[in-house]
Coordinates of C-alpha atoms and ligand atoms in Angstrom, one line a residue:
X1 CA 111.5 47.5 -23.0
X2 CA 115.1 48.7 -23.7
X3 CA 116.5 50.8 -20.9
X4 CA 114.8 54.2 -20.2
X5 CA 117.6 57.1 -20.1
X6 CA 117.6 60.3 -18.4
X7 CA 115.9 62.0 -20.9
X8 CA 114.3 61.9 -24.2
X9 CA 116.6 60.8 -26.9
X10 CA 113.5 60.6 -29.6
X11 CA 115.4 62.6 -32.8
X12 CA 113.5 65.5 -34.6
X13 CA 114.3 65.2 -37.8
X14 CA 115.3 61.7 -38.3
X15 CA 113.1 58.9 -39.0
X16 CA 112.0 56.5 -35.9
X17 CA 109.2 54.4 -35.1
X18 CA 105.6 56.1 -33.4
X19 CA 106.8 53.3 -30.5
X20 CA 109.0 50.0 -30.2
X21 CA 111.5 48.6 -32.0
X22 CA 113.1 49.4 -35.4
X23 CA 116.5 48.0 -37.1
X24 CA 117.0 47.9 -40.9
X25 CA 115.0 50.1 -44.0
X26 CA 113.1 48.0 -45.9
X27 CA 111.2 48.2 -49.3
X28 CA 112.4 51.7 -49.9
X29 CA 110.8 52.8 -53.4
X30 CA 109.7 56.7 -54.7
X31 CA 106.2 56.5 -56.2
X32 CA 104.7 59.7 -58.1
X33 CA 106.3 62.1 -55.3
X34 CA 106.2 59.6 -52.3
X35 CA 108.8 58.1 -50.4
X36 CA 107.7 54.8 -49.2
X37 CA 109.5 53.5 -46.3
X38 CA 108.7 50.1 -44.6
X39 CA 111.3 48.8 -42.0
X40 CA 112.3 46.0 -39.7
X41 CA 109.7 46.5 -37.0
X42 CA 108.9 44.4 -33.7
X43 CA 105.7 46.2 -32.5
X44 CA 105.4 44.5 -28.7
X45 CA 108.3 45.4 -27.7
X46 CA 111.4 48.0 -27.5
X47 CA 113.7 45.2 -28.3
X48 CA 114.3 43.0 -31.6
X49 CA 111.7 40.1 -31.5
X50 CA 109.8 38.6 -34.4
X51 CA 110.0 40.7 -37.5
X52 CA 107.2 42.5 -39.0
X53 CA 107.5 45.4 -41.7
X54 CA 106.6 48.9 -40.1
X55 CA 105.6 51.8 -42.7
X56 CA 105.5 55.2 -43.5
X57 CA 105.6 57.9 -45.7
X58 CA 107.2 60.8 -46.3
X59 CA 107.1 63.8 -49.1
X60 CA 110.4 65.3 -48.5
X61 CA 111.7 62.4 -46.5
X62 CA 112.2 64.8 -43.5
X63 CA 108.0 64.6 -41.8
X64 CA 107.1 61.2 -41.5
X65 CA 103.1 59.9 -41.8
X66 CA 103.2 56.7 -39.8
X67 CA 100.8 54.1 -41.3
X68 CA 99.3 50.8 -40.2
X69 CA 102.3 47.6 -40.4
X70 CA 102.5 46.4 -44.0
X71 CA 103.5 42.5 -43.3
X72 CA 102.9 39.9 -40.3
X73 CA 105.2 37.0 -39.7
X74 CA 103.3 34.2 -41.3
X75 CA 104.0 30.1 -41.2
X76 CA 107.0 30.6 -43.0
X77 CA 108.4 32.6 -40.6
X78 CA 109.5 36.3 -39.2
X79 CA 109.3 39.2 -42.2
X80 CA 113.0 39.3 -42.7
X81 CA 114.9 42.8 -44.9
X82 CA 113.5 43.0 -48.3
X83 CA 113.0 45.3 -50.9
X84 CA 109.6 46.9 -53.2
X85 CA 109.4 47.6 -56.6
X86 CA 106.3 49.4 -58.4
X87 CA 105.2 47.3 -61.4
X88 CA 104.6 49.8 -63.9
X89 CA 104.1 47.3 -66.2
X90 CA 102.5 44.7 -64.8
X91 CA 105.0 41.5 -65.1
X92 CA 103.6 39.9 -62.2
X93 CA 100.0 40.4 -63.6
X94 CA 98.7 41.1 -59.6
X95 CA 97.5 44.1 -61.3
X96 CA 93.5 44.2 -60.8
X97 CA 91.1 46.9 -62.0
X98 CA 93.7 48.9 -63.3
X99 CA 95.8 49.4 -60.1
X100 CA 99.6 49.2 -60.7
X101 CA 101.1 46.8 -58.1
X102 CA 103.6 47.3 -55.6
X103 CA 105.3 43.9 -54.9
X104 CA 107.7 43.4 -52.1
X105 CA 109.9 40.9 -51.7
X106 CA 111.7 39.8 -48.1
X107 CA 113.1 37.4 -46.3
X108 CA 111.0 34.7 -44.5
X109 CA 113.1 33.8 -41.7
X110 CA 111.8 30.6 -39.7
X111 CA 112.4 30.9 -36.0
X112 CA 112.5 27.1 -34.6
X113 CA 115.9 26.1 -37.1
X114 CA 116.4 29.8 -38.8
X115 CA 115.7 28.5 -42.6
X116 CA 115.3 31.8 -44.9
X117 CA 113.6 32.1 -48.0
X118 CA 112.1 34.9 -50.5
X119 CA 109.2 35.3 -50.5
X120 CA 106.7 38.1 -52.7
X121 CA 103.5 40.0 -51.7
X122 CA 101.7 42.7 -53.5
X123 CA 99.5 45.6 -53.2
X124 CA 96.9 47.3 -55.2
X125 CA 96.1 50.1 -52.9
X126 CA 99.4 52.1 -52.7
X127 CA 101.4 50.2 -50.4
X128 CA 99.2 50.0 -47.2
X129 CA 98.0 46.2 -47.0
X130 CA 100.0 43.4 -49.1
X131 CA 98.7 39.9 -49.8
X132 CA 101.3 37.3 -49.7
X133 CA 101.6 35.7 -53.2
X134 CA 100.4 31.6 -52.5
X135 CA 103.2 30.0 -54.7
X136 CA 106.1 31.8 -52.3
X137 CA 108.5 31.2 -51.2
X138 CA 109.9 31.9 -54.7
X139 CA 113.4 31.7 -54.0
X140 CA 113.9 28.6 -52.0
X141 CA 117.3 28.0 -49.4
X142 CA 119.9 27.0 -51.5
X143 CA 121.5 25.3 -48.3
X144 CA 123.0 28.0 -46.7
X145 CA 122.7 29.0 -43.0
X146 CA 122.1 32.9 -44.0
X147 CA 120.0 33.7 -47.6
X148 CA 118.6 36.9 -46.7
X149 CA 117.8 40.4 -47.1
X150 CA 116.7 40.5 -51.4
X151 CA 117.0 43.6 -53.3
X152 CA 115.2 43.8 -56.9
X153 CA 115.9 46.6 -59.2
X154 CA 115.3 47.2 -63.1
X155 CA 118.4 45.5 -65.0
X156 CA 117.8 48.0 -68.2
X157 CA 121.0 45.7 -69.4
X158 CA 118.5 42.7 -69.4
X159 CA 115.2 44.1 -69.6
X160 CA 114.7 42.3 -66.6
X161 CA 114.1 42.3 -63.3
X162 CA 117.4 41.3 -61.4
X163 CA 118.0 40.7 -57.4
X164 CA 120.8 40.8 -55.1
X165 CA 120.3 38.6 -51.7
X166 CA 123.0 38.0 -49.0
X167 CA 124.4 34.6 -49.1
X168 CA 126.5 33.6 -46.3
X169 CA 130.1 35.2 -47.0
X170 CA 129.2 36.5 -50.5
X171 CA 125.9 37.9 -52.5
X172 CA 123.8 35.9 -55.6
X173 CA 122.3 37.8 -57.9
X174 CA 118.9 36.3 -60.0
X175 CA 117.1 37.8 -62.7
X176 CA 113.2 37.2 -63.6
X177 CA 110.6 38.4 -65.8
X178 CA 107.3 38.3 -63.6
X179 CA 109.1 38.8 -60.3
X180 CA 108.1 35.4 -59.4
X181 CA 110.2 32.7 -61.1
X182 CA 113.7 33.7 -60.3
X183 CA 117.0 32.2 -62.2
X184 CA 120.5 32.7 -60.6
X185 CA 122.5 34.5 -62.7
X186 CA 126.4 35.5 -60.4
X187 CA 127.6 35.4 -57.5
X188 CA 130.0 37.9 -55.9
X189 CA 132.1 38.4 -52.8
X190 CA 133.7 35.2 -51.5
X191 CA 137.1 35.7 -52.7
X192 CA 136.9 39.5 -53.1
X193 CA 135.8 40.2 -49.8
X194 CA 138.8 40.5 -47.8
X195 CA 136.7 40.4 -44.1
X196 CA 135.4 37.1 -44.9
X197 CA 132.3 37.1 -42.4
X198 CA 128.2 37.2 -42.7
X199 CA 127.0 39.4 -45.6
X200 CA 123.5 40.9 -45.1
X201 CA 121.3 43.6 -46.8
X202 CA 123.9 43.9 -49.9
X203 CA 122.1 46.1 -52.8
X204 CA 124.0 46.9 -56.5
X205 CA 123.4 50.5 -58.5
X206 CA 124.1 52.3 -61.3
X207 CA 126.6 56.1 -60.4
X208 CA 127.4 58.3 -63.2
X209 CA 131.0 59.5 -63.3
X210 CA 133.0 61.6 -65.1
X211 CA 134.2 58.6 -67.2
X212 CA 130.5 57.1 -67.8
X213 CA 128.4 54.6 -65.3
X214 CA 130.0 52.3 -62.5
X215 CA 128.5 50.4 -60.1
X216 CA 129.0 50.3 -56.8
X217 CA 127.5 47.1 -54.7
X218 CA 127.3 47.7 -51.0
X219 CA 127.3 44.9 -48.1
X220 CA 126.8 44.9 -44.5
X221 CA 128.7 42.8 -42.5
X222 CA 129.7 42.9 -38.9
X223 CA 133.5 41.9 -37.9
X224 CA 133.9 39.3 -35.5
X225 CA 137.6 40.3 -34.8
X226 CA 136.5 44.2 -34.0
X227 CA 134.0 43.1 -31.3
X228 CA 131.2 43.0 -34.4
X229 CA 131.4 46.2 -35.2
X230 CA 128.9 46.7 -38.0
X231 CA 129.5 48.6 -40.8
X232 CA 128.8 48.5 -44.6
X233 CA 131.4 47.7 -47.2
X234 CA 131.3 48.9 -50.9
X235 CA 132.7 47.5 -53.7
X236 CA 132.9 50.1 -57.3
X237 CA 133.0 48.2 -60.7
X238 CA 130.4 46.9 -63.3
X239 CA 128.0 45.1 -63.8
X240 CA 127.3 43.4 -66.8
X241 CA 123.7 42.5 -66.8
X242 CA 124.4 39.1 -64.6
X243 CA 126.8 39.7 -62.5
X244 CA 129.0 42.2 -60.2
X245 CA 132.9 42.7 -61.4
X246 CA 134.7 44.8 -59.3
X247 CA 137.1 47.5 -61.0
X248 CA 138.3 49.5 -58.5
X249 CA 141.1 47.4 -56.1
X250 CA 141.9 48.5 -53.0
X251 CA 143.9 46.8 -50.5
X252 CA 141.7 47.4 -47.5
X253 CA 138.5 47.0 -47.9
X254 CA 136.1 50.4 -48.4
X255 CA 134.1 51.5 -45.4
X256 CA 131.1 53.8 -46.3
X257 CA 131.1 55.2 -42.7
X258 CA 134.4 55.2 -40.9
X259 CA 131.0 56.1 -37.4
X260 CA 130.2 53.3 -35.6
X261 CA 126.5 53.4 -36.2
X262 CA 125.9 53.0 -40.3
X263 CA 124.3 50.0 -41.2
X264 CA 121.7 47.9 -43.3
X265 CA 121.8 50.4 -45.5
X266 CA 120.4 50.4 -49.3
X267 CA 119.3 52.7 -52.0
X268 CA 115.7 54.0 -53.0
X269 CA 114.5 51.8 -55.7
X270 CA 112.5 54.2 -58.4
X271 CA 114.2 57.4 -58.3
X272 CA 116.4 59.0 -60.6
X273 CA 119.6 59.4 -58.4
X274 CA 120.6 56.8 -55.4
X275 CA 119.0 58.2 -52.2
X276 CA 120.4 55.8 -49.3
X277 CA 118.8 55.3 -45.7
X278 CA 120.5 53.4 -42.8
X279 CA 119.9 52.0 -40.0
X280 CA 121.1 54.6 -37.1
X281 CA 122.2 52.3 -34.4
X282 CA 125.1 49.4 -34.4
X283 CA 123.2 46.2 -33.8
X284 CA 125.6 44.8 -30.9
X285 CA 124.2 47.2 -28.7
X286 CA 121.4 48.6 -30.2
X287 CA 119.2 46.0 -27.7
X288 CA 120.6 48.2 -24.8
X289 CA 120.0 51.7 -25.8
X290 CA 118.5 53.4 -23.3
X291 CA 115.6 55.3 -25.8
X292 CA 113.1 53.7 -23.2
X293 CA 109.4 53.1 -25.0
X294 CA 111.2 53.4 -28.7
X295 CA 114.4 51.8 -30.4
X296 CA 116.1 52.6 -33.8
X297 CA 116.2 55.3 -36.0
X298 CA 117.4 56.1 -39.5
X299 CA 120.4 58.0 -41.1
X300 CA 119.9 61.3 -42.6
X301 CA 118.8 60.3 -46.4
X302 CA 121.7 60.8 -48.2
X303 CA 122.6 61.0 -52.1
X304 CA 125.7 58.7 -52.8
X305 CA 127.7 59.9 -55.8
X306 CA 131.2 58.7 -56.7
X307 CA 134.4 61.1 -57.1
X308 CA 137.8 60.2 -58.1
X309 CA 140.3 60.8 -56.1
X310 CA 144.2 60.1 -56.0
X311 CA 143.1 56.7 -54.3
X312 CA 140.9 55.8 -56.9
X313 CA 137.1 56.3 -57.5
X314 CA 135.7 56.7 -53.9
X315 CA 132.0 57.2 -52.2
X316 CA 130.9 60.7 -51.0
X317 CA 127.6 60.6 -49.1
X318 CA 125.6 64.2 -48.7
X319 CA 122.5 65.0 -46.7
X320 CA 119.5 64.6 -48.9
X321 CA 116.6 67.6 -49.0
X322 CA 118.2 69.8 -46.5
X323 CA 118.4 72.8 -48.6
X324 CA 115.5 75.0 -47.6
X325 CA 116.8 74.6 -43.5
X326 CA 120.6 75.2 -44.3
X327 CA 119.3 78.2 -46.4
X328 CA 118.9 80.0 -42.8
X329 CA 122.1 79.7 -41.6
X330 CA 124.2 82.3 -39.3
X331 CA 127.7 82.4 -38.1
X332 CA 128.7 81.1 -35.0
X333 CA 131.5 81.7 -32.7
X334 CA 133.6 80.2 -30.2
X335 CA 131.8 79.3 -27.4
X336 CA 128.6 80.4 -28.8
X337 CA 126.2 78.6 -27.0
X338 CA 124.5 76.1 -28.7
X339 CA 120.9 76.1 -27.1
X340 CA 118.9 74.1 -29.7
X341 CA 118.8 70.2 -29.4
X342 CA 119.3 69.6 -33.5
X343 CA 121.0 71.8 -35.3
X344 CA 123.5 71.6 -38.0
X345 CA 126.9 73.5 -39.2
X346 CA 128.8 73.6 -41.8
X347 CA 132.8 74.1 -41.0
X348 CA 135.5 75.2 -43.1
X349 CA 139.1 75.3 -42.1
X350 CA 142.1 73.3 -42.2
X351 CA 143.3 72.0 -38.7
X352 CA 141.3 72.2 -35.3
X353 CA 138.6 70.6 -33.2
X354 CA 134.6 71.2 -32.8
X355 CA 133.6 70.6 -29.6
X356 CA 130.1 70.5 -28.4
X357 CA 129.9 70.1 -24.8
X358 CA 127.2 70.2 -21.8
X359 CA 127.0 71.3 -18.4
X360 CA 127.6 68.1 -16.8
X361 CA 130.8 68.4 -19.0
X362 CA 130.4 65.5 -21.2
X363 CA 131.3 66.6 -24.4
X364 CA 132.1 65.1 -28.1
X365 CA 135.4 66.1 -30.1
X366 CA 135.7 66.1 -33.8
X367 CA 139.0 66.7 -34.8
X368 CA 140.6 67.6 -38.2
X369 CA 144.5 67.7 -39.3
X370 CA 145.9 67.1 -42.4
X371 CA 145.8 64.0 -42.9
X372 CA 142.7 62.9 -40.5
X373 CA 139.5 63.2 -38.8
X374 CA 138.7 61.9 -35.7
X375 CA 135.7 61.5 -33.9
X376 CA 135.9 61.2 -29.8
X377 CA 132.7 60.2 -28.1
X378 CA 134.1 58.4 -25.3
X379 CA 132.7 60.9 -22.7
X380 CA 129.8 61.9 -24.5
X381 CA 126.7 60.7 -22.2
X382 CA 126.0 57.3 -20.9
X383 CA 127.4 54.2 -21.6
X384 CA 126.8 52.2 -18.4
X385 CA 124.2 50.4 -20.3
X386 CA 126.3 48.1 -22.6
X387 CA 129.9 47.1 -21.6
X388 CA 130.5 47.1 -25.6
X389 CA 129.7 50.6 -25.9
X390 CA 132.0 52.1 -23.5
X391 CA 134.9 50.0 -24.7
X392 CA 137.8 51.0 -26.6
X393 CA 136.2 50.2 -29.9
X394 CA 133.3 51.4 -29.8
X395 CA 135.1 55.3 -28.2
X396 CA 136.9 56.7 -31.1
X397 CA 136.9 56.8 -34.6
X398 CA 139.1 57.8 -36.9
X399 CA 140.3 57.9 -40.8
X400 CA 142.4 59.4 -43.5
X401 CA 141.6 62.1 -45.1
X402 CA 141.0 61.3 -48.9
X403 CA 141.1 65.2 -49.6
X404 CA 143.8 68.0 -48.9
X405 CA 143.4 71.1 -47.8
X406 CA 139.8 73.2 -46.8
X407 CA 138.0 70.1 -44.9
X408 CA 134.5 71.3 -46.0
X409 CA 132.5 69.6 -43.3
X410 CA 128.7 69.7 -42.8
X411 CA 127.9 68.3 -39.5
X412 CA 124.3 67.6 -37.9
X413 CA 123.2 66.8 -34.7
X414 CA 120.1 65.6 -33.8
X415 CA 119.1 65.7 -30.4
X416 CA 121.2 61.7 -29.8
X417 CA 122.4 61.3 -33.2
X418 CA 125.8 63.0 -34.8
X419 CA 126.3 62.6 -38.5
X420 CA 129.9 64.4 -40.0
X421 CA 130.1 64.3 -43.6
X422 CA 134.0 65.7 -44.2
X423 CA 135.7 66.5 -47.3
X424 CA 132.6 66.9 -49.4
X425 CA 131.2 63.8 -47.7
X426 CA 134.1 61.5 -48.8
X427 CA 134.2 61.0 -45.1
X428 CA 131.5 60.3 -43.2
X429 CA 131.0 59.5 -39.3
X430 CA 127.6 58.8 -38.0
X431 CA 127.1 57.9 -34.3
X432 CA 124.8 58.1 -31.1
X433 CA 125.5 59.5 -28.4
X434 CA 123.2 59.6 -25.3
X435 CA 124.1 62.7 -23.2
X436 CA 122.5 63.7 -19.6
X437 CA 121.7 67.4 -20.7
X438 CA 121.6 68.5 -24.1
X439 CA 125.1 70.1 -25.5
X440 CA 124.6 73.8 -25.1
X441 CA 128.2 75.2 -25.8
X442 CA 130.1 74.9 -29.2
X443 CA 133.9 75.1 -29.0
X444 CA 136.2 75.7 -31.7
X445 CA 139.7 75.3 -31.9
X446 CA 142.3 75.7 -34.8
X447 CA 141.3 77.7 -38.0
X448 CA 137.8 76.6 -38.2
X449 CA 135.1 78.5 -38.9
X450 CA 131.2 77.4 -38.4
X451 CA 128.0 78.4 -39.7
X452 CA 125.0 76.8 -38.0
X453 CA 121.3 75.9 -38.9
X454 CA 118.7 74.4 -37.3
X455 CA 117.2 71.3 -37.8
Ligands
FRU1 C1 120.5 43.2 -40.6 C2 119.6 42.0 -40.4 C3 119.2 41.4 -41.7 C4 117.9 40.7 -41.4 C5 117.3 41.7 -40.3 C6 116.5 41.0 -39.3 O1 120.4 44.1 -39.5 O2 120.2 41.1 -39.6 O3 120.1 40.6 -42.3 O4 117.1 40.6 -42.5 O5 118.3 42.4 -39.8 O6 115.8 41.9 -38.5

C-alpha cells in the first residue's frame, strides 16, 4: 500500500483509479462521442508492480465510468505505455461481422532481463476485452536497453499508419499499412536533445498556426542531474511523412510544465484538435504518496495549441471542457474564505501573490512579477514521506514569463492537485500538494483580481 495520509487526497474532478495504482495514460483515442482512456494500472497494489492496462470512459472527460482492465501481462511480459487507434478501415482485417476494430499497441516489457517489444491486440466490442494478435511482438528490440511506450497515428502525408516509440536517448518513427508489419522510417532526438537522458512516452502531432501546420513532438524524460525530476520536453518543426525536423531552435530545451508533476503525457488519437492527458504525479516519489488505498491521477485534459511569441513559436496548454462550471463564477476578495475543496479562479493583474492557506497554516504561494511566476509549495502539507519531495528541488518552481503585461491566469485546485495555466497557458505549473486540512482562506496581494468557480 502507499502511505495513508491524514485525510483523503482522492481528487473530484480529475481522473484516478476506483483503487490501486496508476502512472501513465494509455491508448487514449475519441470514438463517436467517447473518450476512451486506458492507463498504466497495477491492480494488487497501491504501488507500481507489474503493468496491466486499466480503462474507462468518459463523455465529457470530466465523470469517469470505470470498466473491467483491458490487458494482462502475458509471457512476453508486463503491458508497458502504448497507444489505440480505431480502424475505420479495416487495414488489420481483425474486423469480424462488421465490427470496426480498435487495435492497441504497447509495450511488452519482460521482467527477468527488461527486454521490450510492441506488441498489437484488438477489439471488436468497443474497447472492453482485447485479444492479443498471435504473430506479436511486431516490433521486435532493436538492441536497445529501453524500446518503449509506441504511439500510432494517421500519417495523411503517407496514407499510412506511422508510430513514434522511445528509443533510449532519442525516438524511431515506423510506418505500416495493416498495423502489423512495421518498417522504420527516422529517427529523432540524439543530437537534438540537449538533456541527453532516457526518452519515454514521446508522441508527434499536427498544430495549425497562423503560418499553416507545425508539428510539435513531445518526450518525457527524467534528469538525472536535477534529482530525476520528470518532466516532458517538446520539440516544434515538421514532419515530412518519415521523419521529425525540428524548426524552431532554442537554446534551452522547452519544458511543457515548468510544475513538478507533468509527465507521460500524449495526445488523444481521433479527435479533431490535440486533447493531452498526463500523468499527475512525478514518478521519483509518486511510490510514497501518502493517497493510502489509491495512487495516480491525471492532469486536467488540456487543448495544446501553439502561439508565437517574441521567443519563437511556443506551447500554450488550456483546460479542456470546463466551460459550463467556469460559466458560474463570482468574485472573490481578499481573504475570502475559500471553503470548497476544488475550486478554480481565474486572476488578472500584473504583479502580486495568491495565497491559499489553511488553519494549520500551511499554505501555497503563486507569485507573479514581470518577468516571472513562481510557484512555492514548500510548506504546503506533508512531505515527511519522501526525502525527495521536501528537498530543494522538488519546493519551488519557477519561470519566465513568455508574455508582458495582464498575466491572465486560470488556476484550479483540486482537493491535492494545483494546476496554474499563466499567460494564456504559455505557462503552466501543475503539482500535488498534500495538506493536513483543506485550504480554506484565499489571500491576495499586489493588483490581482480573482474570480472563482467551483469544480
Ligand atoms: C513512464 C513509463 C513508461 C513505461 C511505463 C511503465 O512513466 O516508465 O516509459 O512504459 O511508465 O509503467
Amino acid at each position: 500500500m502507499s502511505t495513508q495520509g491524514v485525510r483523503n487526497f482522492r481528487p473530484k474532478v480529475h481522473f484516478t483509479p476506483p483503487a490501486m495504482w496508476s502512472n501513465d495514460p494509455n491508448g487514449m483515442v475519441y470514438i463517436d462521442g467517447v473518450w476512451h482512456l486506458y492507463y498504466q494500472h497495477h491492480p494488487k497494489e497501491a504501488v507500481w508492480g507489474p503493468m496491466h492496462w486499466g480503462h474507462a470512459v468518459s463523455r465529457d472527460l470530466l465523470h469517469w465510468e470505470h470498466l473491467p482492465i483491458a490487458l494482462y501481462p502475458d509471457e512476453k511480459g508486463y503491458i508497458f505505455s502504448g497507444s489505440a487507434v480505431y480502424d475505420r478501415e479495416n487495414t488489420s482485417g481483425f474486423a469480424r461481422d462488421g465490427e470496426t476494430p480498435i487495435v492497441a499497441i504497447y509495450t511488452n516489457h519482460r521482467a527477468e532481463d527488461g527486454r521490450e517489444q510492441q506488441s498489437i491486440a484488438y477489439s471488436l466490442n468497443g474497447g472492453i476485452q482485447f485479444e492479443k494478435y498471435y504473430g506479436n511482438p511486431v516490433i521486435e528490440n532493436p538492441g536497445l536497453s529501453d524500446f518503449r511506450d509506441p504511439k500510432v497515428f494517421w500519417n495523411r502525408k503517407k496514407n499510412c499508419w506511422s508510430l513514434i516509440v522511445a528509443a533510449k536517448n532519442c525516438a524511431y518513427i515506423y510506418a505500416s499499412d495493416n498495423l502489423k508489419d512495421w518498417k522504420k522510417t527516422g529517427e529523432f532526438g540524439a543530437v537534438e536533445d540537449k538533456v541527453k537522458t532516457t526518452w519515454e512516452c514521446t508522441d508527434i502531432f499536427p498544430v495549425m498556426t497562423e503560418e499553416g501546420e507545425k508539428w510539435v513532438l513531445l518526450a518525457s524524460m527524467m534528469e538525472p542531474e536535477k534529482g530525476g525530476w520528470a518532466r516532458i520536453q517538446y520539440f516544434v518543426g515538421e514532419f515530412d511523412g518519415e521523419t521529425f525536423h525540428d524548426t524552431e531552435k532554442s537554446d534551452e530545451p522547452l519544458w511543457l510544465d515548468f510544475g513538478f508533476d507533468n509527465y507521460a503525457g500524449v495526445i488523444f488519437n481521433n479527435y479533431i484538435k490535440p486533447i493531452f492527458l498526463a500523468w499527475g504525479v512525478n514518478p521519483t516519489y509518486a511510490n510514497q504518496a501518502p493517497t493510502g488505498s489509491y495512487a495516480g491521477l491525471m492532469t486536467i485534459p488540456r487543448e495544446l495549441s501553439l502561439v508565437n511569441t517574441e521567443y519563437g513559436y511556443r506551447i500554450a496548454a488550456a483546460p479542456f471542457g470546463l466551460d459550463k462550471i467556469r460559466a458560474g463564477s463570482y468574485p472573490v476578495f481578499d481573504g475570502s474564505p475559500v471553503l470548497m475543496e476544488s475550486f478554480g479562479l481565474k486572476v488578472a493583474g500584473t504583479h502580486g501573490k495568491i495565497i491559499l492557506k489553511n488553519q494549520k497554516n500551511q499554505k501555497i504561494t503563486i507569485s507573479v512579477t514581470s518577468d516571472k511566476i513562481i510557484v512555492d509549495r514548500s510548506r504546503a502539507g506533508a512531505q515527511s514521506f519522501s526525502e525527495k519531495f521536501g528537498s530543494e528541488i522538488y519546493s519551488v518552481a519557477q519561470t519566465r514569463r513568455l508574455a508582458k503585461g495582464d498575466v491572465k491566469m486560470e488556476i484550479l485546485f483540486d482537493v491535492s492537485y494545483l494546476e496554474v495555466f499563466a499567460d494564456g497557458g504559455l505557462e503552466t505549473a501543475s503539482m500535488v500538494v498534500y495538506p493536513d486540512a483543506p485550504y480554506q482562506t484565499l489571500i491576495m496581494e499586489g493588483d490581482l483580481r480573482a474570480e472563482m468557480f467551483e469544480l
